[in-house]
Short mmCIF file of C-alpha atoms in Angstrom, two decimals:
data_model
loop_
_atom_site.label_atom_id
_atom_site.label_comp_id
_atom_site.label_asym_id
_atom_site.label_seq_id
_atom_site.Cartn_x
_atom_site.Cartn_y
_atom_site.Cartn_z
CA MET A 1 -24.91 12.32 43.63
CA THR A 2 -26.16 11.38 40.16
CA PHE A 3 -23.73 9.46 37.96
CA LEU A 4 -21.85 11.69 35.47
CA ALA A 5 -22.56 14.55 37.86
CA ALA A 6 -19.99 16.96 36.43
CA LEU A 7 -21.20 16.45 32.86
CA ARG A 8 -24.78 17.09 34.00
CA ASP A 9 -23.83 20.30 35.81
CA THR A 10 -24.66 23.01 33.27
CA THR A 11 -23.48 25.74 35.68
CA ARG A 12 -19.82 24.66 35.70
CA PRO A 13 -17.41 26.79 33.65
CA ASP A 14 -16.92 25.47 30.15
CA ASP A 15 -13.53 24.10 29.14
CA PRO A 16 -12.66 23.84 25.43
CA GLN A 17 -10.45 20.81 26.17
CA ALA A 18 -12.56 18.99 28.73
CA VAL A 19 -12.07 15.75 26.78
CA GLN A 20 -9.15 15.32 24.41
CA ILE A 21 -8.33 12.23 22.35
CA ASP A 22 -4.94 12.65 20.75
CA GLN A 23 -5.37 15.93 18.84
CA ASP A 24 -9.19 16.11 18.92
CA ALA A 25 -10.99 17.87 21.77
CA MET A 26 -14.48 18.76 22.99
CA SER A 27 -15.70 21.21 25.61
CA TRP A 28 -18.09 20.26 28.37
CA SER A 29 -20.98 21.89 26.52
CA GLU A 30 -20.08 20.22 23.22
CA LEU A 31 -19.86 16.79 24.80
CA ARG A 32 -23.08 17.38 26.73
CA GLY A 33 -24.89 18.41 23.55
CA ALA A 34 -23.55 15.59 21.37
CA ALA A 35 -24.19 12.91 24.01
CA SER A 36 -27.71 14.21 24.65
CA ALA A 37 -28.46 14.19 20.92
CA PHE A 38 -27.26 10.61 20.65
CA ALA A 39 -29.23 9.61 23.76
CA ALA A 40 -32.38 11.00 22.15
CA THR A 41 -32.07 8.42 19.35
CA LEU A 42 -32.05 5.51 21.83
CA ASP A 43 -35.61 5.61 23.14
CA GLY A 44 -36.56 2.01 23.94
CA ALA A 45 -33.32 0.63 22.49
CA GLY A 46 -31.60 -2.45 23.83
CA PRO A 47 -27.84 -2.74 24.44
CA VAL A 48 -25.64 -0.80 22.03
CA ALA A 49 -22.31 -2.29 20.92
CA VAL A 50 -19.60 0.33 20.40
CA ASN A 51 -16.40 -0.21 18.46
CA ALA A 52 -14.37 1.32 21.28
CA ASP A 53 -11.41 2.84 19.48
CA PRO A 54 -9.74 5.86 21.10
CA SER A 55 -11.93 8.56 19.56
CA LEU A 56 -14.43 11.23 20.48
CA THR A 57 -17.07 9.11 18.74
CA THR A 58 -16.53 6.38 21.32
CA VAL A 59 -16.74 8.85 24.21
CA VAL A 60 -19.96 10.43 22.89
CA ALA A 61 -21.60 7.07 22.14
CA VAL A 62 -20.78 5.61 25.56
CA THR A 63 -21.83 8.77 27.38
CA GLY A 64 -25.05 9.01 25.37
CA CYS A 65 -25.97 5.43 26.27
CA LEU A 66 -25.40 6.12 29.96
CA LEU A 67 -27.48 9.30 29.86
CA ALA A 68 -30.30 7.37 28.18
CA GLY A 69 -30.08 4.42 30.59
CA VAL A 70 -29.18 2.03 27.77
CA PRO A 71 -26.47 -0.60 28.44
CA VAL A 72 -23.31 -0.07 26.41
CA VAL A 73 -21.12 -2.93 25.21
CA PRO A 74 -17.56 -1.70 24.50
CA VAL A 75 -15.88 -3.87 21.85
CA ALA A 76 -12.14 -4.11 21.22
CA PRO A 77 -11.34 -2.68 17.76
CA ASP A 78 -9.03 -5.60 17.02
CA SER A 79 -11.34 -8.36 18.23
CA GLY A 80 -11.39 -11.34 15.87
CA PRO A 81 -14.51 -12.66 14.11
CA ALA A 82 -15.25 -15.37 16.69
CA GLU A 83 -14.85 -13.04 19.68
CA LEU A 84 -16.86 -10.30 18.00
CA ALA A 85 -19.70 -12.67 17.10
CA HIS A 86 -19.81 -13.97 20.68
CA LEU A 87 -19.95 -10.49 22.25
CA VAL A 88 -22.70 -9.28 19.93
CA ARG A 89 -24.79 -12.42 20.32
CA ASP A 90 -24.27 -12.87 24.05
CA SER A 91 -24.93 -9.22 24.95
CA GLY A 92 -28.13 -9.03 22.93
CA ALA A 93 -26.85 -5.88 21.23
CA THR A 94 -29.52 -4.28 19.05
CA SER A 95 -27.33 -1.78 17.20
CA TRP A 96 -23.73 -0.93 16.41
CA VAL A 97 -21.63 2.23 16.57
CA GLY A 98 -18.41 2.48 14.58
CA GLY A 99 -16.93 1.36 11.31
CA LEU A 100 -18.45 -1.68 9.67
CA ARG A 101 -16.88 -4.99 10.71
CA ASP A 102 -17.10 -8.38 9.05
CA GLY A 103 -19.89 -10.42 10.57
CA ILE A 104 -21.80 -7.45 11.99
CA ASP A 105 -25.34 -7.33 10.63
CA LEU A 106 -26.79 -4.97 13.25
CA PRO A 107 -28.31 -1.59 12.40
CA VAL A 108 -25.55 1.03 12.47
CA ARG A 109 -26.06 4.19 14.52
CA THR A 110 -24.20 7.35 13.63
CA VAL A 111 -22.78 9.80 16.14
CA ASP A 112 -22.94 13.51 15.35
CA LEU A 113 -20.12 15.27 17.17
CA ARG A 114 -21.54 18.69 16.32
CA PRO A 115 -25.35 18.37 16.29
CA SER A 116 -27.14 21.31 14.67
CA ALA A 117 -30.06 21.31 17.09
CA GLU A 118 -29.79 21.67 20.86
CA VAL A 119 -31.22 18.68 22.70
CA PRO A 120 -31.94 18.88 26.44
CA LEU A 121 -30.17 16.55 28.84
CA PRO A 122 -32.17 13.40 29.58
CA ALA A 123 -33.56 13.10 33.09
CA PRO A 124 -31.35 11.12 35.50
CA VAL A 125 -31.94 7.37 35.37
CA ASP A 126 -32.32 4.98 38.27
CA GLU A 127 -28.89 3.92 39.57
CA SER A 128 -29.89 0.25 39.46
CA VAL A 129 -29.98 0.42 35.63
CA VAL A 130 -27.22 -1.55 33.93
CA ALA A 131 -24.63 0.90 32.62
CA THR A 132 -22.06 -1.33 30.96
CA ILE A 133 -21.66 -4.92 29.85
CA LEU A 134 -17.90 -5.38 30.03
CA TYR A 135 -16.46 -8.69 28.90
CA THR A 136 -13.79 -10.55 30.81
CA SER A 137 -10.67 -11.78 29.06
CA GLY A 138 -12.07 -15.28 28.74
CA THR A 139 -9.00 -17.19 29.96
CA THR A 140 -11.28 -20.04 31.05
CA GLY A 141 -13.70 -20.31 28.16
CA ALA A 142 -15.75 -17.76 26.29
CA PRO A 143 -15.68 -14.21 27.70
CA LYS A 144 -18.42 -13.49 30.23
CA GLY A 145 -20.49 -10.32 30.21
CA VAL A 146 -20.10 -8.42 33.48
CA LEU A 147 -23.16 -6.34 34.37
CA MET A 148 -22.24 -3.07 36.07
CA SER A 149 -24.95 -0.70 37.28
CA GLN A 150 -24.68 3.07 37.18
CA GLY A 151 -24.70 3.07 40.98
CA ALA A 152 -21.75 0.66 41.11
CA LEU A 153 -19.73 2.83 38.73
CA ARG A 154 -20.49 5.93 40.78
CA ALA A 155 -19.59 4.22 44.06
CA GLY A 156 -16.32 2.89 42.71
CA ILE A 157 -15.26 6.22 41.25
CA GLU A 158 -16.14 8.15 44.40
CA GLY A 159 -14.22 5.67 46.55
CA LEU A 160 -11.13 6.34 44.45
CA ALA A 161 -11.69 10.08 44.54
CA GLU A 162 -11.51 9.97 48.33
CA ALA A 163 -8.35 7.84 48.34
CA TRP A 164 -6.56 9.79 45.63
CA GLY A 165 -7.76 13.33 46.40
CA TRP A 166 -9.12 13.33 42.84
CA THR A 167 -11.02 16.56 42.10
CA ASP A 168 -12.10 18.77 39.22
CA ALA A 169 -8.77 20.58 39.53
CA ASP A 170 -6.98 17.52 38.10
CA THR A 171 -6.08 16.62 34.55
CA VAL A 172 -6.02 12.86 33.92
CA ALA A 173 -3.79 11.52 31.14
CA HIS A 174 -3.57 7.97 29.85
CA GLY A 175 -3.25 5.96 26.65
CA LEU A 176 -5.26 2.91 27.73
CA PRO A 177 -7.85 0.98 25.69
CA LEU A 178 -11.42 2.25 25.97
CA PHE A 179 -13.00 -1.20 26.11
CA HIS A 180 -11.79 -2.05 29.63
CA THR A 181 -12.53 -0.75 33.11
CA HIS A 182 -9.15 0.93 33.52
CA GLY A 183 -9.24 3.14 30.44
CA LEU A 184 -12.98 3.67 29.99
CA VAL A 185 -14.58 3.68 33.45
CA LEU A 186 -11.70 5.19 35.42
CA GLY A 187 -9.88 7.17 32.77
CA VAL A 188 -12.89 8.70 31.01
CA LEU A 189 -16.13 8.23 32.97
CA GLY A 190 -14.38 9.00 36.24
CA SER A 191 -13.38 12.38 34.86
CA LEU A 192 -16.88 13.05 33.49
CA HIS A 193 -18.30 12.31 36.95
CA LEU A 194 -15.78 14.29 39.02
CA GLY A 195 -15.13 17.12 36.58
CA SER A 196 -11.43 16.64 35.88
CA ARG A 197 -10.09 17.24 32.40
CA VAL A 198 -9.14 14.01 30.61
CA LEU A 199 -6.50 13.62 27.90
CA HIS A 200 -6.13 10.35 26.03
CA THR A 201 -2.68 10.25 24.44
CA GLY A 202 -3.78 8.11 21.48
CA LYS A 203 -0.77 5.84 21.88
CA PRO A 204 0.75 5.05 25.29
CA THR A 205 4.30 6.08 24.43
CA PRO A 206 6.71 7.66 26.94
CA GLU A 207 7.01 10.73 24.72
CA ARG A 208 3.23 11.30 24.64
CA TYR A 209 2.90 10.82 28.37
CA ALA A 210 5.73 13.31 28.90
CA ALA A 211 4.02 15.89 26.68
CA ALA A 212 0.61 15.63 28.37
CA GLY A 213 1.31 17.96 31.27
CA ALA A 214 -1.24 16.21 33.51
CA SER A 215 -1.59 16.00 37.27
CA MET A 216 -2.61 12.31 37.26
CA TYR A 217 -1.32 9.60 34.94
CA PHE A 218 -2.89 6.14 34.57
CA GLY A 219 -0.85 3.27 33.16
CA VAL A 220 -0.25 -0.46 33.25
CA PRO A 221 3.15 -1.93 34.19
CA THR A 222 4.12 -2.35 30.52
CA ILE A 223 3.71 1.40 30.00
CA TRP A 224 5.50 2.30 33.21
CA GLY A 225 8.34 -0.06 32.34
CA ARG A 226 8.86 1.73 29.04
CA ILE A 227 8.76 5.11 30.74
CA ALA A 228 11.28 3.92 33.33
CA ARG A 229 13.63 3.02 30.47
CA ASP A 230 13.25 6.52 28.98
CA PRO A 231 14.78 8.82 31.62
CA GLU A 232 14.12 12.03 29.68
CA SER A 233 10.39 11.30 29.38
CA ALA A 234 10.16 10.03 32.95
CA ARG A 235 11.63 13.23 34.37
CA GLN A 236 8.92 15.23 32.58
CA LEU A 237 6.38 13.54 34.89
CA SER A 238 8.02 14.96 38.03
CA SER A 239 5.42 17.73 38.29
CA ALA A 240 2.50 15.28 38.31
CA ARG A 241 0.53 14.72 41.49
CA LEU A 242 -0.01 10.95 41.04
CA LEU A 243 1.42 8.19 38.86
CA VAL A 244 -1.14 5.39 39.10
CA SER A 245 -0.33 1.81 38.10
CA GLY A 246 -2.77 -1.08 37.84
CA SER A 247 -4.26 -4.00 35.88
CA ALA A 248 -1.20 -6.12 36.76
CA PRO A 249 1.50 -6.08 39.46
CA LEU A 250 4.13 -3.36 39.03
CA PRO A 251 7.61 -4.93 39.23
CA VAL A 252 9.52 -3.55 42.20
CA PRO A 253 12.53 -2.51 40.05
CA VAL A 254 10.19 -0.40 37.87
CA PHE A 255 8.65 1.16 41.01
CA GLU A 256 12.09 2.08 42.31
CA ARG A 257 13.33 3.41 38.98
CA LEU A 258 10.26 5.65 38.59
CA ARG A 259 10.77 6.96 42.11
CA GLU A 260 14.40 7.73 41.28
CA LEU A 261 13.57 9.53 38.02
CA THR A 262 10.41 11.40 39.02
CA GLY A 263 10.98 12.02 42.70
CA GLN A 264 7.74 10.31 43.69
CA SER A 265 6.54 6.79 44.34
CA PRO A 266 3.92 5.28 42.01
CA LEU A 267 0.49 4.67 43.50
CA GLU A 268 -0.60 1.04 43.13
CA ARG A 269 -4.13 -0.28 43.33
CA TYR A 270 -6.13 -3.47 42.79
CA GLY A 271 -9.44 -4.31 41.19
CA MET A 272 -11.30 -6.50 38.74
CA THR A 273 -13.89 -6.01 36.03
CA GLU A 274 -16.41 -7.46 38.49
CA THR A 275 -15.45 -5.24 41.42
CA LEU A 276 -13.96 -2.03 40.02
CA LEU A 277 -11.18 -0.93 42.35
CA THR A 278 -11.44 -2.12 45.92
CA LEU A 279 -7.86 -1.63 47.17
CA SER A 280 -5.46 1.26 46.74
CA THR A 281 -2.56 3.04 48.31
CA ARG A 282 -3.52 6.61 49.16
CA ALA A 283 -2.35 9.95 47.85
CA ASP A 284 -1.68 11.02 51.45
CA GLY A 285 -0.37 7.68 52.71
CA GLU A 286 2.39 5.13 52.46
CA ARG A 287 3.30 3.68 49.07
CA ARG A 288 5.12 0.41 49.47
CA PRO A 289 6.61 -1.37 46.44
CA GLY A 290 4.59 -4.47 45.56
CA TRP A 291 1.67 -3.63 47.89
CA VAL A 292 -1.75 -2.34 46.81
CA GLY A 293 -2.82 -0.67 50.00
CA LEU A 294 -6.09 -0.47 51.88
CA PRO A 295 -9.78 -0.92 51.02
CA VAL A 296 -11.26 2.20 49.43
CA ALA A 297 -14.35 3.84 50.90
CA GLY A 298 -17.34 1.52 50.53
CA ALA A 299 -15.27 -1.66 50.11
CA GLU A 300 -14.40 -4.46 52.53
CA THR A 301 -11.95 -7.34 52.15
CA ARG A 302 -11.03 -10.55 53.90
CA ILE A 303 -8.36 -13.18 53.33
CA ARG A 304 -9.38 -16.79 53.91
CA GLY A 305 -7.17 -19.85 54.14
CA GLU A 306 -7.86 -23.29 52.71
CA ASP A 307 -9.66 -24.18 55.93
CA GLY A 308 -12.14 -21.37 55.33
CA GLU A 309 -10.93 -19.38 58.34
CA VAL A 310 -9.84 -15.75 58.08
CA ALA A 311 -6.06 -15.64 57.68
CA PRO A 312 -3.96 -13.78 60.23
CA HIS A 313 -2.87 -10.23 59.37
CA ASP A 314 0.81 -11.04 59.57
CA GLY A 315 1.95 -9.95 56.10
CA GLU A 316 3.00 -13.51 55.25
CA THR A 317 0.06 -15.93 55.36
CA VAL A 318 -1.37 -16.40 51.87
CA GLY A 319 -5.12 -16.76 51.45
CA ARG A 320 -7.97 -16.26 49.01
CA LEU A 321 -9.03 -12.65 48.63
CA GLU A 322 -12.76 -11.95 48.98
CA VAL A 323 -14.41 -8.54 48.68
CA ARG A 324 -17.77 -6.89 49.07
CA GLY A 325 -19.09 -3.38 48.62
CA SER A 326 -21.36 -1.06 46.68
CA MET A 327 -19.09 -1.13 43.60
CA LEU A 328 -19.56 -4.84 42.87
CA PHE A 329 -21.18 -6.15 39.70
CA ASP A 330 -24.76 -7.40 39.39
CA GLY A 331 -23.69 -10.76 37.94
CA TYR A 332 -22.61 -12.41 34.71
CA LEU A 333 -25.07 -11.93 31.89
CA GLY A 334 -27.23 -15.04 31.43
CA LEU A 335 -25.07 -17.11 33.78
CA PRO A 336 -26.80 -17.23 37.18
CA GLU A 337 -25.08 -20.45 38.24
CA VAL A 338 -21.64 -19.07 37.40
CA THR A 339 -22.48 -15.87 39.28
CA ALA A 340 -23.63 -17.85 42.32
CA ALA A 341 -20.43 -19.89 42.29
CA THR A 342 -18.37 -16.71 42.74
CA MET A 343 -20.25 -15.65 45.88
CA THR A 344 -19.98 -17.01 49.40
CA ASP A 345 -23.04 -17.86 51.45
CA ASP A 346 -22.57 -14.67 53.45
CA GLY A 347 -22.31 -12.37 50.42
CA TRP A 348 -18.61 -11.99 49.62
CA PHE A 349 -17.26 -12.12 46.07
CA VAL A 350 -14.46 -14.66 45.62
CA THR A 351 -11.89 -12.92 43.45
CA GLY A 352 -9.77 -15.95 42.60
CA ASP A 353 -6.70 -13.97 43.65
CA LEU A 354 -4.30 -14.80 46.44
CA ALA A 355 -3.17 -12.11 48.85
CA VAL A 356 -1.58 -11.36 52.19
CA VAL A 357 -2.48 -8.55 54.59
CA ASP A 358 -0.34 -7.05 57.31
CA ALA A 359 -1.16 -5.67 60.75
CA GLU A 360 -1.81 -2.19 59.30
CA GLY A 361 -4.31 -3.60 56.78
CA PHE A 362 -1.99 -3.22 53.79
CA HIS A 363 -2.58 -5.83 51.08
CA ARG A 364 -0.17 -7.53 48.69
CA ILE A 365 -1.52 -9.56 45.77
CA VAL A 366 0.37 -12.82 45.37
CA GLY A 367 -1.33 -13.83 42.11
CA ARG A 368 -4.14 -15.90 40.67
CA GLU A 369 -4.99 -19.02 42.63
CA SER A 370 -5.28 -21.00 39.39
CA VAL A 371 -1.75 -20.27 38.13
CA ASP A 372 0.23 -18.39 40.79
CA LEU A 373 -0.09 -20.71 43.77
CA ILE A 374 2.53 -23.41 43.31
CA LYS A 375 2.45 -26.49 45.56
CA SER A 376 5.91 -27.97 45.37
CA GLY A 377 7.44 -30.54 47.73
CA GLY A 378 4.77 -29.85 50.34
CA TYR A 379 5.30 -26.06 50.25
CA ARG A 380 2.76 -23.43 49.16
CA ILE A 381 4.75 -20.93 47.09
CA GLY A 382 3.59 -17.69 45.47
CA ALA A 383 4.93 -17.17 41.94
CA GLY A 384 5.00 -13.41 42.44
CA GLU A 385 7.80 -13.33 45.01
CA ILE A 386 10.01 -15.45 42.75
CA GLU A 387 9.31 -13.11 39.84
CA THR A 388 10.18 -10.09 41.98
CA SER A 389 13.43 -11.72 43.04
CA LEU A 390 14.43 -12.54 39.46
CA LEU A 391 13.63 -9.01 38.30
CA ASP A 392 16.29 -7.75 40.70
CA ARG A 393 18.88 -9.24 38.36
CA PRO A 394 20.12 -6.75 35.71
CA GLU A 395 19.95 -9.41 32.99
CA VAL A 396 16.20 -9.96 33.43
CA LEU A 397 13.74 -7.72 31.58
CA GLU A 398 10.56 -9.76 32.13
CA VAL A 399 9.67 -13.01 33.84
CA ALA A 400 6.71 -15.30 34.39
CA VAL A 401 6.88 -18.15 36.91
CA VAL A 402 4.52 -21.12 36.70
CA GLY A 403 4.16 -24.52 38.32
CA GLU A 404 4.30 -27.55 36.02
CA PRO A 405 3.26 -31.10 36.95
CA ASP A 406 6.05 -33.15 38.51
CA GLU A 407 5.81 -36.78 39.66
CA ASP A 408 8.11 -36.21 42.62
CA LEU A 409 7.34 -32.65 43.74
CA GLY A 410 3.72 -32.35 42.68
CA GLN A 411 4.66 -29.18 40.83
CA ARG A 412 8.07 -27.89 39.85
CA ILE A 413 8.87 -24.21 39.55
CA VAL A 414 9.61 -23.07 35.99
CA ALA A 415 10.64 -19.49 35.16
CA HIS A 416 10.11 -18.08 31.65
CA VAL A 417 12.64 -15.27 31.33
CA VAL A 418 13.16 -12.47 28.82
CA ILE A 419 16.75 -11.27 29.09
CA ASP A 420 18.55 -8.06 28.15
CA PRO A 421 21.17 -9.05 25.55
CA ALA A 422 23.31 -6.05 26.50
CA ALA A 423 23.57 -7.30 30.09
CA VAL A 424 24.36 -10.92 29.27
CA ASP A 425 27.91 -12.14 29.16
CA GLY A 426 28.42 -15.83 28.62
CA ALA A 427 26.42 -18.95 27.84
CA SER A 428 22.75 -19.25 28.65
CA ASP A 429 23.32 -22.35 30.79
CA ALA A 430 25.65 -20.39 33.02
CA LEU A 431 23.17 -17.53 33.31
CA ALA A 432 20.36 -19.95 34.15
CA GLN A 433 22.37 -21.31 37.07
CA ILE A 434 23.14 -17.77 38.24
CA LEU A 435 19.42 -16.98 38.29
CA VAL A 436 18.55 -20.19 40.16
CA ASP A 437 21.24 -19.51 42.75
CA HIS A 438 20.06 -15.92 43.13
CA VAL A 439 16.53 -16.99 44.09
CA ALA A 440 17.81 -19.70 46.42
CA GLU A 441 19.90 -17.14 48.29
CA ASP A 442 17.43 -14.26 48.08
CA LEU A 443 14.35 -16.21 49.21
CA SER A 444 14.89 -19.82 50.24
CA TRP A 445 16.13 -23.06 48.75
CA HIS A 446 12.71 -24.62 48.13
CA LYS A 447 11.57 -21.53 46.17
CA ARG A 448 14.31 -21.74 43.56
CA PRO A 449 13.23 -22.43 39.95
CA ARG A 450 13.91 -25.99 38.87
CA GLU A 451 14.15 -24.79 35.29
CA ILE A 452 14.87 -21.48 33.53
CA ARG A 453 13.50 -21.07 30.02
CA PHE A 454 14.75 -18.11 28.03
CA VAL A 455 12.09 -16.69 25.72
CA ALA A 456 11.88 -13.76 23.31
CA SER A 457 8.60 -12.46 24.77
CA LEU A 458 5.74 -13.35 27.10
CA PRO A 459 2.11 -13.75 26.00
CA ARG A 460 -0.04 -10.79 27.08
CA ASN A 461 -3.61 -9.58 26.69
CA HIS A 462 -4.82 -6.10 25.69
CA MET A 463 -4.05 -4.65 29.12
CA GLY A 464 -0.53 -6.04 29.29
CA LYS A 465 -1.37 -8.87 31.70
CA ILE A 466 0.77 -11.94 31.18
CA GLN A 467 -1.33 -14.91 30.10
CA LYS A 468 0.32 -17.66 32.12
CA LYS A 469 -2.07 -20.38 31.02
CA GLN A 470 -0.48 -20.13 27.59
CA LEU A 471 2.85 -21.07 29.18
CA LEU A 472 1.54 -24.23 30.82
CA PRO A 473 1.88 -27.59 29.06
CA THR A 474 -1.30 -28.90 27.46
CA ALA A 475 -2.67 -32.20 28.65
CA PRO A 476 -1.86 -35.14 26.36
#
């Protein structure tokens, strides 16, 4: 099947609201015509950088690049001057789409949403052609350009379609950024490939999600947490077929609250910019709070311990998650040595995440090896289970657990906690002890936090992921 198959199918019935961004909409034929017209301007062009705001202009520009076989570089609308300069320089972008930005001296391409002349669809391109250059968050240095081929995007989307029962009868709604895999590749391009209607809510508010009337909703835990705290909006999602959560672990209390309000369990999944989605619970299968399910079609996983051996499938042994499959990236742009360092000798991608797998093949992500594996007093402790335990307390709204250097323990467990003022009665020192005792009783004594730090908020990136490295002490 050719990538963007549904968009290319001129025999499918037209839909005046095939793609809707907030209040603006395009039909299949309008999008096909506008994207083809833009593609026709790209003959021989190099990568095109797109100011990826939530707009029809972004959708047409990205789609036009893919139809023409020209790599597209989605850029965050709020990226600062240094980040913007790096992305443009590193990607080798030859032109720019969107409003003028300081520091951009590339030729600007315009997008005509209603071209006057009909332009035929470009011929299908080879699936090995680079489709997108998506940049990682850059938590360990400058962001790296991830090269994703058209074939990888197609394989990843079709694997999800099989797991989720995703068809052209669905309507997908989300309010996610269009410069990341979640919002752009899954939320928009997935719909253009499979034929489902897609509705971007503009802003990811509970009220806008409630008004969308979709069969599938995509969100990150921050969004789902807000919806769970808005019972009226949450109940409006009861008629949906799937509530999909990703990009970060969904707290178990949010999972349970959504199930209570909507009558259905959220569907959790796992992936990375470099791998698309490789694990997911299924539309027709078990949905277990805190677990991200089974490998999707075309993907394989393995969990390896520190000794390099495959970890037992006992649901408890923590190991490094490695994946392989047809949806993996082609490498980091201009960084062959970095790319090679992420691959094993036998061809598996080392995700950098820690996970456990049970006898049924269900996976649970423990966290990032760099910040979520805490070695304290001779124990290997996953930060995620402590966070889940603390979130069971009514006083705790958000939490991030890290390991800090300790002369005696190696690392001591420190919990950064955002509390609900309405649920707090008494001094913070007393509450801190209550939280420590709760973990000690709920899990085990050696997993208790050695320190509770109450904070107003936690540092997050565009997708709502907590940036734990910003919580760690800097070296003197």
